[in-house]
Amino acid sequence: MALFSRQLIAFMAVAEELHFGRAAQKLHMSQPPLSQQVRLFEERVGVPLIERSTRTVRLTAAGAALRDALKRLMDDGDAALTAARRVAVGEAGSLRIGFTPTGAYRLVPDAVGMYRQDHPGVHLAMIEGDTASLLDLLRSDRLDIAVTRWHDTIDADELRMDAVDTEPLVVAVPGNHALAGRDHVDIAELAGLPLIGFVRARSEYFHALLHQLFSDNGVMPNIVMESLLPTLLTPVAAGVGVAVVPASISELRPNGVRYLPLRARVLPRSTLYVAYRANGLNPAVPDLKRALMAVGVV
């Protein structure tokens, strides 16, 4: 194989220079060994590739066709190497991103927009889902990175989770509610009001966060129904009850819903995490993670 490579290089040098002397200088060798390599290459190919005379060196039709084909191969090889290097440093390739619904209101659009400006060559595939399903996709290598809520099933040897954004909780009330004209709501005022809670099986994080909020402040909530974000706002708008939600959801403003700051002695914040595989190999992940960190508030 090494001998064949030397013969191929010798042929290409002569084919490009059309002069044995200049080709030999280009390859830093004397002319007789170069001529021998070219003859051996022609024997291997089985047809004449170069016409030699005392004055000129010309390629036969077969030689010209072979030169052009080999040049295309070398150009394609160079392009492939360049593409591989760009992927290796995260400038190209693909990135599969997952996010929870609340991550889509501000954090993910802002971070992905920032990332795209610096990495236009990276193809992005994005999927929305709940935390448990996104973590399963990460574990099975069907996602590279995800913006999720905390989940108790995390194994640090398998997945890493870093906090990237926190936000306060607010109260969503019907537009015609007695509280709608207020500039804030005290948590004690929620004790006797019908409350829209979160379905535990599909939103473990917010279900637990609300339980912590009311328990820490000594308030017994009156939960009349449970739902998921963002459909939870539909019964609020219909006047079924009020809801405690992360502040970012106020980006959604359905008719008949108003958001009010919540005041409490103990007021936990809603936190988003960036999750990724501990042994992940996609070099595009760190830069998106940095973008999420830059946009988020921790």
Short mmCIF file of C-alpha atoms in Angstrom, two decimals:
data_model
loop_
_atom_site.label_atom_id
_atom_site.label_comp_id
_atom_site.label_asym_id
_atom_site.label_seq_id
_atom_site.Cartn_x
_atom_site.Cartn_y
_atom_site.Cartn_z
CA MET A 1 0.00 0.00 0.00
CA ALA A 2 2.85 2.41 0.85
CA LEU A 3 4.53 1.60 -2.48
CA PHE A 4 1.27 2.24 -4.35
CA SER A 5 0.85 5.56 -2.53
CA ARG A 6 4.34 6.66 -3.63
CA GLN A 7 3.54 5.73 -7.21
CA LEU A 8 0.23 7.61 -7.12
CA ILE A 9 1.90 10.71 -5.68
CA ALA A 10 4.59 10.54 -8.36
CA PHE A 11 1.98 10.32 -11.11
CA MET A 12 -0.06 13.23 -9.73
CA ALA A 13 3.04 15.44 -9.48
CA VAL A 14 3.92 14.82 -13.14
CA ALA A 15 0.27 15.13 -14.21
CA GLU A 16 0.03 18.57 -12.60
CA GLU A 17 3.45 19.89 -13.69
CA LEU A 18 3.65 18.14 -17.08
CA HIS A 19 7.40 18.23 -16.54
CA PHE A 20 9.48 15.49 -14.89
CA GLY A 21 12.17 17.90 -13.68
CA ARG A 22 9.75 20.26 -11.91
CA ALA A 23 7.76 17.33 -10.52
CA ALA A 24 10.96 15.83 -9.07
CA GLN A 25 11.86 19.17 -7.46
CA LYS A 26 8.35 19.43 -6.03
CA LEU A 27 8.72 16.00 -4.41
CA HIS A 28 12.33 16.66 -3.31
CA MET A 29 13.69 13.68 -5.23
CA SER A 30 15.85 13.08 -8.31
CA GLN A 31 14.29 12.56 -11.71
CA PRO A 32 15.22 8.88 -12.44
CA PRO A 33 13.42 7.43 -9.37
CA LEU A 34 10.41 9.61 -10.19
CA SER A 35 10.28 8.27 -13.76
CA GLN A 36 10.52 4.72 -12.42
CA GLN A 37 7.64 5.28 -10.00
CA VAL A 38 5.45 6.65 -12.80
CA ARG A 39 6.26 3.65 -15.06
CA LEU A 40 5.41 1.23 -12.26
CA PHE A 41 2.14 3.08 -11.70
CA GLU A 42 1.26 2.80 -15.40
CA GLU A 43 2.00 -0.93 -15.28
CA ARG A 44 -0.27 -1.27 -12.26
CA VAL A 45 -3.09 0.63 -13.98
CA GLY A 46 -2.55 -1.32 -17.18
CA VAL A 47 -2.80 1.51 -19.72
CA PRO A 48 -0.46 4.34 -20.84
CA LEU A 49 -1.08 7.50 -18.81
CA ILE A 50 1.71 9.82 -20.01
CA GLU A 51 3.16 10.48 -23.44
CA ARG A 52 6.84 11.39 -23.25
CA SER A 53 9.02 13.01 -25.89
CA THR A 54 12.30 14.87 -25.79
CA ARG A 55 10.38 18.15 -25.69
CA THR A 56 6.98 17.58 -24.14
CA VAL A 57 5.14 15.58 -21.56
CA ARG A 58 1.42 15.07 -22.20
CA LEU A 59 -1.32 13.09 -20.54
CA THR A 60 -3.16 10.47 -22.52
CA ALA A 61 -6.96 10.60 -22.40
CA ALA A 62 -6.84 7.90 -19.72
CA GLY A 63 -4.19 9.84 -17.81
CA ALA A 64 -6.22 13.06 -17.88
CA ALA A 65 -9.35 11.23 -16.73
CA LEU A 66 -7.43 9.56 -13.90
CA ARG A 67 -5.82 12.85 -12.85
CA ASP A 68 -9.22 14.59 -12.69
CA ALA A 69 -10.80 11.71 -10.77
CA LEU A 70 -7.94 11.58 -8.27
CA LYS A 71 -8.07 15.35 -7.81
CA ARG A 72 -11.77 15.17 -7.02
CA LEU A 73 -11.07 12.44 -4.50
CA MET A 74 -8.36 14.52 -2.84
CA ASP A 75 -10.59 17.60 -2.77
CA ASP A 76 -13.41 15.54 -1.27
CA GLY A 77 -10.97 14.11 1.25
CA ASP A 78 -9.80 17.58 2.25
CA ALA A 79 -13.42 18.71 2.59
CA ALA A 80 -14.21 15.65 4.70
CA LEU A 81 -11.25 16.37 6.98
CA THR A 82 -12.31 20.00 7.35
CA ALA A 83 -15.88 18.92 8.14
CA ALA A 84 -14.64 16.42 10.72
CA ARG A 85 -12.48 19.05 12.40
CA ARG A 86 -15.43 21.48 12.56
CA VAL A 87 -17.62 18.82 14.14
CA ALA A 88 -14.86 17.97 16.63
CA VAL A 89 -14.76 21.56 17.93
CA GLY A 90 -18.54 22.01 17.94
CA GLU A 91 -18.75 24.28 14.88
CA ALA A 92 -20.77 21.80 12.81
CA GLY A 93 -22.71 18.58 13.21
CA SER A 94 -26.02 18.22 14.99
CA LEU A 95 -27.42 18.83 18.45
CA ARG A 96 -30.59 17.23 19.83
CA ILE A 97 -32.21 19.44 22.46
CA GLY A 98 -35.08 18.62 24.80
CA PHE A 99 -36.97 21.04 27.02
CA THR A 100 -39.93 21.16 29.38
CA PRO A 101 -42.87 23.45 28.56
CA THR A 102 -41.80 26.14 31.03
CA GLY A 103 -38.30 26.16 29.55
CA ALA A 104 -39.85 27.21 26.24
CA TYR A 105 -41.21 30.53 27.53
CA ARG A 106 -37.93 32.40 27.90
CA LEU A 107 -34.80 30.42 28.73
CA VAL A 108 -34.60 28.04 25.76
CA PRO A 109 -35.53 30.56 23.02
CA ASP A 110 -33.05 33.13 24.32
CA ALA A 111 -30.22 30.63 24.83
CA VAL A 112 -30.74 28.87 21.50
CA GLY A 113 -30.91 32.22 19.71
CA MET A 114 -27.58 33.21 21.26
CA TYR A 115 -26.07 29.83 20.40
CA ARG A 116 -27.24 29.99 16.77
CA GLN A 117 -25.48 33.30 16.20
CA ASP A 118 -22.11 31.73 17.00
CA HIS A 119 -22.81 28.23 15.61
CA PRO A 120 -24.81 28.58 12.38
CA GLY A 121 -23.32 25.34 11.05
CA VAL A 122 -24.83 23.14 13.77
CA HIS A 123 -28.17 21.55 12.90
CA LEU A 124 -30.59 21.71 15.83
CA ALA A 125 -33.37 19.22 16.52
CA MET A 126 -35.69 20.24 19.36
CA ILE A 127 -38.36 18.33 21.26
CA GLU A 128 -40.66 19.28 24.13
CA GLY A 129 -41.58 16.82 26.87
CA ASP A 130 -41.94 16.27 30.59
CA THR A 131 -38.86 15.80 32.75
CA ALA A 132 -39.11 12.02 33.13
CA SER A 133 -39.44 11.38 29.37
CA LEU A 134 -36.61 13.80 28.52
CA LEU A 135 -34.26 12.09 30.98
CA ASP A 136 -35.13 8.72 29.46
CA LEU A 137 -34.27 10.08 26.01
CA LEU A 138 -30.93 11.33 27.35
CA ARG A 139 -30.12 7.95 28.89
CA SER A 140 -30.90 6.14 25.64
CA ASP A 141 -28.75 8.58 23.59
CA ARG A 142 -31.76 10.01 21.74
CA LEU A 143 -31.04 13.49 23.13
CA ASP A 144 -27.74 15.29 23.71
CA ILE A 145 -28.90 17.91 26.21
CA ALA A 146 -32.16 18.85 27.93
CA VAL A 147 -33.62 21.67 30.01
CA THR A 148 -35.63 19.97 32.74
CA ARG A 149 -36.80 20.08 36.32
CA TRP A 150 -35.08 18.11 39.06
CA HIS A 151 -35.92 14.43 39.25
CA ASP A 152 -35.11 12.00 42.06
CA THR A 153 -34.07 9.23 39.66
CA ILE A 154 -30.86 11.04 38.65
CA ASP A 155 -27.69 8.94 38.89
CA ALA A 156 -24.66 11.27 38.88
CA ASP A 157 -22.53 8.57 37.21
CA GLU A 158 -24.99 8.51 34.32
CA LEU A 159 -26.46 12.01 33.99
CA ARG A 160 -25.33 15.42 35.20
CA MET A 161 -27.74 18.22 36.13
CA ASP A 162 -26.69 21.82 36.69
CA ALA A 163 -29.06 24.60 37.78
CA VAL A 164 -29.31 27.23 35.04
CA ASP A 165 -32.33 29.35 35.94
CA THR A 166 -34.53 30.19 38.90
CA GLU A 167 -37.66 32.30 39.05
CA PRO A 168 -40.30 33.32 41.60
CA LEU A 169 -43.80 31.92 41.83
CA VAL A 170 -46.80 34.07 40.95
CA VAL A 171 -50.55 33.67 41.30
CA ALA A 172 -52.71 33.39 38.17
CA VAL A 173 -56.25 34.65 38.82
CA PRO A 174 -59.32 35.17 36.64
CA GLY A 175 -59.54 38.71 35.30
CA ASN A 176 -62.82 39.32 37.15
CA HIS A 177 -61.61 37.84 40.46
CA ALA A 178 -61.73 39.92 43.64
CA LEU A 179 -57.92 39.73 43.80
CA ALA A 180 -57.38 40.83 40.19
CA GLY A 181 -57.04 44.51 41.09
CA ARG A 182 -54.40 43.90 43.75
CA ASP A 183 -50.65 44.47 43.31
CA HIS A 184 -49.78 41.20 45.13
CA VAL A 185 -51.33 38.25 46.97
CA ASP A 186 -50.36 36.99 50.43
CA ILE A 187 -50.24 33.20 50.65
CA ALA A 188 -52.65 33.23 53.62
CA GLU A 189 -55.31 34.63 51.30
CA LEU A 190 -55.14 31.45 49.20
CA ALA A 191 -56.21 29.20 52.09
CA GLY A 192 -59.93 29.37 51.38
CA LEU A 193 -59.83 29.81 47.62
CA PRO A 194 -60.36 27.03 45.06
CA LEU A 195 -56.92 26.18 43.70
CA ILE A 196 -55.85 24.50 40.46
CA GLY A 197 -52.98 22.15 41.29
CA PHE A 198 -50.58 20.00 39.25
CA VAL A 199 -51.06 16.38 38.23
CA ARG A 200 -48.47 14.49 40.24
CA ALA A 201 -47.91 11.70 37.71
CA ARG A 202 -47.02 14.17 34.94
CA SER A 203 -45.61 17.12 36.88
CA GLU A 204 -43.88 15.74 39.95
CA TYR A 205 -41.69 18.81 40.36
CA PHE A 206 -44.47 21.41 40.58
CA HIS A 207 -46.72 19.09 42.57
CA ALA A 208 -43.96 18.77 45.19
CA LEU A 209 -43.07 22.49 45.01
CA LEU A 210 -46.64 23.57 45.80
CA HIS A 211 -46.85 21.06 48.66
CA GLN A 212 -43.60 22.51 50.05
CA LEU A 213 -44.84 26.08 49.62
CA PHE A 214 -48.09 25.58 51.54
CA SER A 215 -46.56 23.27 54.15
CA ASP A 216 -43.69 25.66 54.95
CA ASN A 217 -46.14 28.53 55.40
CA GLY A 218 -48.72 26.61 57.42
CA VAL A 219 -51.49 26.96 54.84
CA MET A 220 -53.93 24.20 53.85
CA PRO A 221 -54.66 24.51 50.11
CA ASN A 222 -58.14 23.86 48.71
CA ILE A 223 -57.24 22.03 45.50
CA VAL A 224 -60.40 21.54 43.42
CA MET A 225 -58.75 20.08 40.30
CA GLU A 226 -55.34 19.27 38.85
CA SER A 227 -53.90 20.02 35.43
CA LEU A 228 -50.64 20.60 33.55
CA LEU A 229 -48.92 23.68 32.17
CA PRO A 230 -49.96 25.48 30.05
CA THR A 231 -53.50 24.02 29.92
CA LEU A 232 -53.77 24.77 33.64
CA LEU A 233 -54.56 28.36 32.63
CA THR A 234 -57.81 27.29 30.92
CA PRO A 235 -59.72 26.53 34.15
CA VAL A 236 -58.22 29.69 35.67
CA ALA A 237 -59.60 31.79 32.80
CA ALA A 238 -62.94 29.99 33.19
CA GLY A 239 -63.13 31.02 36.83
CA VAL A 240 -62.78 27.50 38.27
CA GLY A 241 -59.99 28.62 40.58
CA VAL A 242 -56.62 30.34 40.94
CA ALA A 243 -53.18 28.78 40.41
CA VAL A 244 -49.64 29.23 41.68
CA VAL A 245 -47.31 29.08 38.67
CA PRO A 246 -43.71 29.99 37.73
CA ALA A 247 -43.33 33.64 36.72
CA SER A 248 -42.16 32.75 33.19
CA ILE A 249 -45.62 31.47 32.33
CA SER A 250 -46.82 35.07 32.48
CA GLU A 251 -45.40 35.26 28.94
CA LEU A 252 -48.67 33.51 28.09
CA ARG A 253 -51.56 35.91 28.49
CA PRO A 254 -54.84 34.20 27.67
CA ASN A 255 -57.92 36.38 27.88
CA GLY A 256 -59.25 36.63 31.38
CA VAL A 257 -56.05 35.77 33.30
CA ARG A 258 -53.97 38.13 35.42
CA TYR A 259 -50.68 37.36 37.21
CA LEU A 260 -49.90 38.73 40.65
CA PRO A 261 -46.70 38.51 42.73
CA LEU A 262 -46.94 36.06 45.63
CA ARG A 263 -45.76 36.99 49.11
CA ALA A 264 -44.97 34.41 51.77
CA ARG A 265 -42.74 33.95 54.79
CA VAL A 266 -41.03 31.04 52.99
CA LEU A 267 -41.15 31.34 49.21
CA PRO A 268 -39.29 28.66 47.20
CA ARG A 269 -38.20 29.46 43.67
CA SER A 270 -38.85 27.41 40.57
CA THR A 271 -35.57 26.04 39.19
CA LEU A 272 -34.63 24.78 35.74
CA TYR A 273 -31.66 22.46 35.17
CA VAL A 274 -29.56 21.57 32.17
CA ALA A 275 -29.16 17.80 31.96
CA TYR A 276 -26.60 15.91 29.87
CA ARG A 277 -24.87 12.53 29.85
CA ALA A 278 -21.80 12.21 32.03
CA ASN A 279 -19.99 10.35 29.24
CA GLY A 280 -21.53 12.31 26.35
CA LEU A 281 -19.31 12.77 23.30
CA ASN A 282 -21.11 15.51 21.36
CA PRO A 283 -18.69 18.49 21.31
CA ALA A 284 -21.58 20.90 20.63
CA VAL A 285 -23.05 20.38 24.12
CA PRO A 286 -20.67 22.59 26.19
CA ASP A 287 -21.33 25.75 24.16
CA LEU A 288 -25.12 25.40 24.41
CA LYS A 289 -24.74 24.76 28.11
CA ARG A 290 -22.72 27.98 28.40
CA ALA A 291 -25.44 29.87 26.50
CA LEU A 292 -28.07 28.54 28.91
CA MET A 293 -25.93 29.61 31.86
CA ALA A 294 -25.48 33.09 30.34
CA VAL A 295 -29.21 33.60 29.82
CA GLY A 296 -30.42 32.01 33.05
CA VAL A 297 -30.52 33.57 36.49
CA VAL A 298 -29.28 31.37 39.33
#
